[in-house]
Coordinates of C-alpha atoms in Angstrom, one line a residue:
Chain C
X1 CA 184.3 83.7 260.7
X2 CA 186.4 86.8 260.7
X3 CA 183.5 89.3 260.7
X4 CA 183.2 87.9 264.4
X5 CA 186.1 89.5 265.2
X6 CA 186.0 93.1 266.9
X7 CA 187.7 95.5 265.6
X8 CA 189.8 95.7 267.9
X9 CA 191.2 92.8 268.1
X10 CA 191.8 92.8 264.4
X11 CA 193.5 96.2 264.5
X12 CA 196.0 95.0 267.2
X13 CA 196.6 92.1 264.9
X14 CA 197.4 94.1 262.2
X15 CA 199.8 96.4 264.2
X16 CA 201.4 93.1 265.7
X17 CA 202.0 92.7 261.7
X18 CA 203.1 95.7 260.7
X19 CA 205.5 95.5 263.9
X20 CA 207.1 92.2 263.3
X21 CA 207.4 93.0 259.7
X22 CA 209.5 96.0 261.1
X23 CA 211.8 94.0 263.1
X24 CA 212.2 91.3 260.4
X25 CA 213.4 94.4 258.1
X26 CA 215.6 95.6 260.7
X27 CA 216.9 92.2 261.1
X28 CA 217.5 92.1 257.6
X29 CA 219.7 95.4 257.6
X30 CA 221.4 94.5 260.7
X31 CA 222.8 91.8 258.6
X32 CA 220.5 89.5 261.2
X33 CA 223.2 88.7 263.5
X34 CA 221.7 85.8 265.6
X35 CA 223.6 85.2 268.9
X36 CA 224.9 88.1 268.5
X37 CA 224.2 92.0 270.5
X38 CA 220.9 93.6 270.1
X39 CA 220.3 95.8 267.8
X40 CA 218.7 99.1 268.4
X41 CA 216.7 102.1 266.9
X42 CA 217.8 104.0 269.2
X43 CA 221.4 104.9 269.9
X44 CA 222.8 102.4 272.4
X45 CA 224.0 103.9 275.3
X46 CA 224.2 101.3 278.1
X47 CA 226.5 101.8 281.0
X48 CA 226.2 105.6 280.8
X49 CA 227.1 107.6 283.6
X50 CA 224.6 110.2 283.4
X51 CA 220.4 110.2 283.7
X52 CA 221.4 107.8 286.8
X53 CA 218.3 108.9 288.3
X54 CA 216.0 111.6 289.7
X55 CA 213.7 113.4 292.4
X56 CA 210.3 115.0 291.3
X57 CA 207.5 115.6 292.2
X58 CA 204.5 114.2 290.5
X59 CA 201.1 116.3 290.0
X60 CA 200.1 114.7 293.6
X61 CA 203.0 115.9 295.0
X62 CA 204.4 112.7 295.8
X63 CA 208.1 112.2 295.3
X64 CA 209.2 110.2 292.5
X65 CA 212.4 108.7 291.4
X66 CA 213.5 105.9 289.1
X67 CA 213.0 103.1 291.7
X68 CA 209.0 103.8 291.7
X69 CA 208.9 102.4 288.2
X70 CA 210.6 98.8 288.7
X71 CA 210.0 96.5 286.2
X72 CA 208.6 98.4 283.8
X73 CA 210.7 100.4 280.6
X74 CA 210.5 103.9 281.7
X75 CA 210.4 106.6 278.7
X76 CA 211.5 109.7 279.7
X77 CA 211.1 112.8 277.8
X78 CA 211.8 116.6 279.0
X79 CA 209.3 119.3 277.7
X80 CA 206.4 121.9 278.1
X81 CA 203.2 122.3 278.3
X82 CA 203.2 125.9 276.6
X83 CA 204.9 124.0 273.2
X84 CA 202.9 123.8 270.2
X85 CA 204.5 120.8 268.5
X86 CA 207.6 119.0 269.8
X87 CA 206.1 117.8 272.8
X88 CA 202.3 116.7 271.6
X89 CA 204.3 115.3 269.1
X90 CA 206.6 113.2 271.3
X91 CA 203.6 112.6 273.9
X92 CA 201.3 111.2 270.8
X93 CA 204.3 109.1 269.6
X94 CA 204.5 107.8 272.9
X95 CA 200.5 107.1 273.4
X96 CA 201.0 105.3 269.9
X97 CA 204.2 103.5 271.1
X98 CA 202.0 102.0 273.9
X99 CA 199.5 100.9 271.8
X100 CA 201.4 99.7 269.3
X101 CA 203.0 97.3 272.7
X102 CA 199.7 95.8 272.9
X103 CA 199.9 93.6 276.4
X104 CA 203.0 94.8 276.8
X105 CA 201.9 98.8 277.3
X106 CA 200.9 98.0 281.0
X107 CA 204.5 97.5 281.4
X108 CA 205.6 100.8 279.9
X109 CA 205.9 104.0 282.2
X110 CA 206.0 107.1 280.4
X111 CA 207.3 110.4 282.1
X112 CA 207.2 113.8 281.0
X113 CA 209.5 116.4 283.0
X114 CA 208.6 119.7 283.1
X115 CA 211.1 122.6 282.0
X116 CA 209.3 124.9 282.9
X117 CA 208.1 125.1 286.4
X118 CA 207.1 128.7 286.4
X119 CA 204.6 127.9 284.1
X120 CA 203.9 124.4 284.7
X121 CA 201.2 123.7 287.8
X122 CA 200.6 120.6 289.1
X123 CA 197.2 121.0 287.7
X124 CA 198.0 122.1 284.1
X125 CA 200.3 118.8 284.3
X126 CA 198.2 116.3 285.4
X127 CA 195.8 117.4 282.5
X128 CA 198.3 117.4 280.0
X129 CA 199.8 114.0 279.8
X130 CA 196.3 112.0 280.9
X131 CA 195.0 114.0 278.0
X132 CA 197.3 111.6 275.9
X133 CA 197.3 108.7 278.0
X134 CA 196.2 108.8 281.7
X135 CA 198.9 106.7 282.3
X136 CA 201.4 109.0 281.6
X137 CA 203.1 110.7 284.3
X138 CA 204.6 114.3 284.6
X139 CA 207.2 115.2 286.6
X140 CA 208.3 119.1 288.4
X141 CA 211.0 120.5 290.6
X142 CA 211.9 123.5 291.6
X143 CA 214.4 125.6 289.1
X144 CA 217.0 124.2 291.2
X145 CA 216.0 120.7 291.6
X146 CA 215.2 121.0 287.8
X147 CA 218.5 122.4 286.6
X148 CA 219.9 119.2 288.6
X149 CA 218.0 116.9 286.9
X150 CA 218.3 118.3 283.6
X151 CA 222.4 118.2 284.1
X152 CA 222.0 114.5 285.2
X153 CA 220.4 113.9 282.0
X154 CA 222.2 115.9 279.9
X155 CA 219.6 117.8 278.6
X156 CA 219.7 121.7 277.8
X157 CA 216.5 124.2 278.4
X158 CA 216.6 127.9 277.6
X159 CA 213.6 130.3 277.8
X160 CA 213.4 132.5 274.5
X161 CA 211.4 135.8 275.0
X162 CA 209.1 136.5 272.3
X163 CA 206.6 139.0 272.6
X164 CA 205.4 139.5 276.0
X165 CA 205.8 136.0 276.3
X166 CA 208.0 133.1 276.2
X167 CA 209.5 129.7 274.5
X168 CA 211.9 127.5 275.7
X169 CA 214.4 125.6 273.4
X170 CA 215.1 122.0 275.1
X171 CA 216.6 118.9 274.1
X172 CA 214.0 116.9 272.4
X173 CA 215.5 113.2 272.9
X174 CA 213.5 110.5 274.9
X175 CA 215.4 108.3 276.8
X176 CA 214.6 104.8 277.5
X177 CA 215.5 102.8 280.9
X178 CA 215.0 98.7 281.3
X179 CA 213.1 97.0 284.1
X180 CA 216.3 97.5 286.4
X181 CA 216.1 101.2 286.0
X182 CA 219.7 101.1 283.9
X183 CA 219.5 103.9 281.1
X184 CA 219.8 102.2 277.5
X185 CA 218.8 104.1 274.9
X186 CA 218.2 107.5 273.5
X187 CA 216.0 108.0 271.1
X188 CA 215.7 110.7 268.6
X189 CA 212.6 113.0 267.9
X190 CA 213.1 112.2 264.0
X191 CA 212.3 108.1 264.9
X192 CA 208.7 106.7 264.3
X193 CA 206.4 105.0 266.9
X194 CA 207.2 102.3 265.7
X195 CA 211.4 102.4 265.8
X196 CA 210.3 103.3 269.7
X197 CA 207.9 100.3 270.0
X198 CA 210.4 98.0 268.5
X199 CA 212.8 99.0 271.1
X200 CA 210.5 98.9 274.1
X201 CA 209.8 95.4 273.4
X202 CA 213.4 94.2 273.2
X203 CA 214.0 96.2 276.7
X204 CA 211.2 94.2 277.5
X205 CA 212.1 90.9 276.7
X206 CA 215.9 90.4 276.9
X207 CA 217.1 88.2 279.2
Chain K
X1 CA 194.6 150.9 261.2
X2 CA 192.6 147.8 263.1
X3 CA 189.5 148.9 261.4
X4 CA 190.6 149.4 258.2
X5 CA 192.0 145.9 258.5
X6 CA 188.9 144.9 258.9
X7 CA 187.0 146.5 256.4
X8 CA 189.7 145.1 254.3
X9 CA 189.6 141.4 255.2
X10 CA 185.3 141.8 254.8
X11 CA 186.1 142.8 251.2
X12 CA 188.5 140.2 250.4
X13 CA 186.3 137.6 252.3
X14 CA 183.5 138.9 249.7
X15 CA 185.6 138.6 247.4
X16 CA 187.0 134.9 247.9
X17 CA 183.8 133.8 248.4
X18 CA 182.2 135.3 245.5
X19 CA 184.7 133.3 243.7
X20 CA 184.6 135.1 240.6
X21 CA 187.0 135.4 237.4
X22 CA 188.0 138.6 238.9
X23 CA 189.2 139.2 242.1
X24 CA 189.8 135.9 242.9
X25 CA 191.7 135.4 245.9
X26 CA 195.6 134.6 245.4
X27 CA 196.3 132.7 248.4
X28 CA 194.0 129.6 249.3
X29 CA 194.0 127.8 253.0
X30 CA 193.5 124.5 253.4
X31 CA 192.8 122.0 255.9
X32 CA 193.3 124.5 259.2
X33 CA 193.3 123.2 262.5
X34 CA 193.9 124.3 266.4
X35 CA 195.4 122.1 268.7
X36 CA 193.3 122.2 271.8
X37 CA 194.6 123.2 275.2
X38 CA 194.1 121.8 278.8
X39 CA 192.6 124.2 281.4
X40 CA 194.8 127.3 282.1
X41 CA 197.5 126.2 279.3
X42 CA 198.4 129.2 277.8
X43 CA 199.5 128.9 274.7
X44 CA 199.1 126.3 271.6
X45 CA 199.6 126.1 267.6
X46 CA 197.4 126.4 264.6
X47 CA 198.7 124.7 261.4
X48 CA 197.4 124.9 257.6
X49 CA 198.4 124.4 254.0
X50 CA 198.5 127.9 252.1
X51 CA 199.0 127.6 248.4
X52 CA 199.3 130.9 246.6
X53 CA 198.4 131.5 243.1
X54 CA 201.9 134.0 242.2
X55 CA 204.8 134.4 244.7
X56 CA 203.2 136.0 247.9
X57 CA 204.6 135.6 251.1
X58 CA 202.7 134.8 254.6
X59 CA 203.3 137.7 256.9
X60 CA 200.9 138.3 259.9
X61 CA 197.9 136.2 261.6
X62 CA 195.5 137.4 264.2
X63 CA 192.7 136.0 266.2
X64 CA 189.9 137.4 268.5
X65 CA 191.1 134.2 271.0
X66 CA 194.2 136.4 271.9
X67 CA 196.4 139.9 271.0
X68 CA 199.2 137.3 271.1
X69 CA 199.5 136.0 267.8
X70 CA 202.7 134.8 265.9
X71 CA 204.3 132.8 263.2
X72 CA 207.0 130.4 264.8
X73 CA 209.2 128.2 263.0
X74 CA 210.5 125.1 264.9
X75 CA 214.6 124.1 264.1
X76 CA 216.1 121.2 265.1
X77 CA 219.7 121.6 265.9
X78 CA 221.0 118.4 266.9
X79 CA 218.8 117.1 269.5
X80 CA 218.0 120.6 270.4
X81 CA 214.4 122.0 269.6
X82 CA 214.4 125.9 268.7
X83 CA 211.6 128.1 268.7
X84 CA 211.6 131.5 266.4
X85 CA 209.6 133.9 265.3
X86 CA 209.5 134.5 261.5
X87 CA 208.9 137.5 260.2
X88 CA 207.2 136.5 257.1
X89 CA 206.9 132.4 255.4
X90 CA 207.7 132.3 251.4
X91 CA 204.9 131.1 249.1
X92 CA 206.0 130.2 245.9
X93 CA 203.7 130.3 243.1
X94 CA 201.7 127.3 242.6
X95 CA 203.8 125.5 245.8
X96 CA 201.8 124.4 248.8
X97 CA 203.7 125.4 251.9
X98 CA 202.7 123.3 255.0
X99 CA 202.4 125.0 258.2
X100 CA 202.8 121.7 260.1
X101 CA 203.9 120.0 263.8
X102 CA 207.9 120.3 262.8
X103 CA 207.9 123.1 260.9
X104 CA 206.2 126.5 260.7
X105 CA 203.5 127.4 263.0
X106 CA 200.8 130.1 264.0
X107 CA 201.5 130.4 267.5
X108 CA 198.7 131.3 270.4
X109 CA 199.8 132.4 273.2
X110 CA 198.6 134.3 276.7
X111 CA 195.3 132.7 275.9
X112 CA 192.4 133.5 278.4
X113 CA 190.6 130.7 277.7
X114 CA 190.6 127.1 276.9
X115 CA 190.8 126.4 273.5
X116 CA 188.4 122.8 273.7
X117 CA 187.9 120.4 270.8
X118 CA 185.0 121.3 268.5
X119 CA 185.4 125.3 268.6
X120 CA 186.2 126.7 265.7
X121 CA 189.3 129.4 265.7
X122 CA 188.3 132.4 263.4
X123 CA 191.8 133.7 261.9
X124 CA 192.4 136.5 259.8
X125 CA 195.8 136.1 257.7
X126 CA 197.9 138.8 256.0
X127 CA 199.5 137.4 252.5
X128 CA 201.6 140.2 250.6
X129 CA 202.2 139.4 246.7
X130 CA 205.4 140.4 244.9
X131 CA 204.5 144.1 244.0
X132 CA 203.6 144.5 247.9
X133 CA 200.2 144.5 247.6
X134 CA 198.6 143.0 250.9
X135 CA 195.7 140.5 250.3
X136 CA 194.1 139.2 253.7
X137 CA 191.9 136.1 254.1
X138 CA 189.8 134.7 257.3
X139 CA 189.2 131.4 258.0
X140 CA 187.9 129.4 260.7
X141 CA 189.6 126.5 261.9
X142 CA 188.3 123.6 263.7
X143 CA 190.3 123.0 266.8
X144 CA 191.2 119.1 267.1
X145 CA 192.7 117.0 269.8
X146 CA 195.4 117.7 272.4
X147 CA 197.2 114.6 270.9
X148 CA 196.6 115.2 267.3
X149 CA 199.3 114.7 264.8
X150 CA 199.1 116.3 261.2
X151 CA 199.2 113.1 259.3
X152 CA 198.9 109.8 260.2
X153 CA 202.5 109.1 261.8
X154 CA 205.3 108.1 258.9
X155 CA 208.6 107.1 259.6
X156 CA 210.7 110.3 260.3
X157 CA 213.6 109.5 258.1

């Protein structure tokens, strides 16, 4: 009977495993307080009064801010598309996360902002993130509107000449927003797709 | 000086892959691979394991894809990701030393092209041994995915 089974579907029931076990271990450390405030991965950080919002453009050119993503739990993470390994890395954990979310991944909007516009087109953009998920979104401003947004958030970006070229150094957090578009949690670059996953669903299911 | 590199690397290539009790090759590179690149991205990372027979050291790589070739290593500092470049990687003797996502990297940069999935990347890398003496080794290394990660995804912690 269970070689009828698609692969598939067996594979999402064994990440729907491995998942719950997670949370039943976190549980366990958290000392399982029932009743009691949820528990993060992530570093609580509900009622902040910073990353209240934005305006970007996306790779269409349409304007975006945090309202355009009701309902859903928004992950936002601030990169480039000239970096060789933090932000695949994130972008991959974040294509993982969704999966990982099962149903649940329709109502996950992920959002990569660009810190580096110079660079960045609209056309290298687009490419980037739907080569990870074509859901995925990516964000631009100009420097200005850029250097606002990253304040809002509290992120830092610096270009780093090397060569006859350039890196930048960012902040390499993710933050995470519920389906009212409240910042919740920040996440750190060290936690697993599944930590993130774990998250997303309670954002997604608390009352 | 390029083309006495080159003459060099041919005889150490011979030499590697002769494989013989003499002039064996010190430094060995495993499992290579390119991250591939979207149209008109410039840049992107090559990562390897490089085990070295006695103490060497991993000082230059270079690639026909671009003059822009460079060993980066990627620090965390708080939440903060830094980008440097290294002037040379330590191989201990006998100690596999991971060029990996999170770590140290062969940077591309000011490519022309797009680096798509399925090329292969030829390198040619520059490993100097204790009593200076250089020892160089090519390689070609399959480029993989945009969204590749190095291992299958532990825990970070």
């Amino acid at each position: 009977m269970n070689q009828e089974i698609p692969t598939r579907r067996v594979s999402t029931a064994r990440r729907a495993f491995v998942l719950s076990g997670a949370a039943i271990a976190l549980g366990a450390l958290a000392g399982c307080n029932i009743g009691g405030p949820v528990s993060f991965n992530g570093t609580d950080i509900t009622g902040a009064d910073f990353g209240r919002d934005f305006r970007l453009k996306d790779p269409s050119g349409q304007e975006r801010t945090l309202a355009d993503f009701k309902d859903k739990v928004v992950l936002v993470f601030f990169g480039f598309t000239q970096c060789p390994d933090v932000c695949p890395t994130a972008l991959a954990r974040a294509a993982e996360v969704k999966t990982l979310l099962g149903p649940d991944g329709d109502r996950l909007q992920v959002l990569f902002v660009s810190v580096d516009p110079e660079r960045d087109t609209p056309e290298v953009l687009g490419a980037y993130t739907a080569a990870f998920d074509p859901t995925f979104l990516a964000l631009y401003g100009d420097a200005e509107r850029l250097a606002e947004t990253a304040k809002e958030f509290k992120v830092i970006y610096q270009k780093v000449p090397t060569g006859d070229s350039y890196t930048i150094d960012h902040t390499s957090v993710t933050y995470a927003f519920d389906t009212d578009g409240k910042l919740r949690l920040k996440l750190s670059h060290s936690q697993s797709a599944i930590e993130y996953a774990a998250d997303v669903r309670k954002l997604l299911h608390a009352a | 000086m390029n083309h006495f590199i080159r003459t060099f690397a041919a005889a150490a290539v011979l030499a590697a892959t002769a494989g013989s009790a003499f002039a064996q090759a010190n430094v060995s590179v495993k499992d290579a691979w390119v991250r591939a690149t979207v149209p008109q991205q410039k840049a992107t990372g090559a990562f390897m394991q490089l085990q070295a027979a006695s103490d060497s050291k991993f000082v230059s790589a270079s690639s026909p894809l671009t003059p822009n070739v460079e060993v980066h290593e990627m620090a965390m500092q708080g939440d903060v990701m830094r980008m440097r470049q290294v002037q040379s990687v330590e191989l201990p003797a006998g100690k596999t030393v991971e060029l990996k996502p999170g770590g140290y990297h062969i940077m591309l940069m000011n490519l022309k092209a797009q680096v798509k999935e399925g090329d292969t990347v030829p390198f040619t890398l520059v490993f100097e041994g204790k009593d200076g003496k250089r020892e160089t080794v090519e390689i070609k290394a399959p480029v993989k995915a945009l969204n590749s990660t190095a291992k299958p995804a532990h825990a970070g912690h």
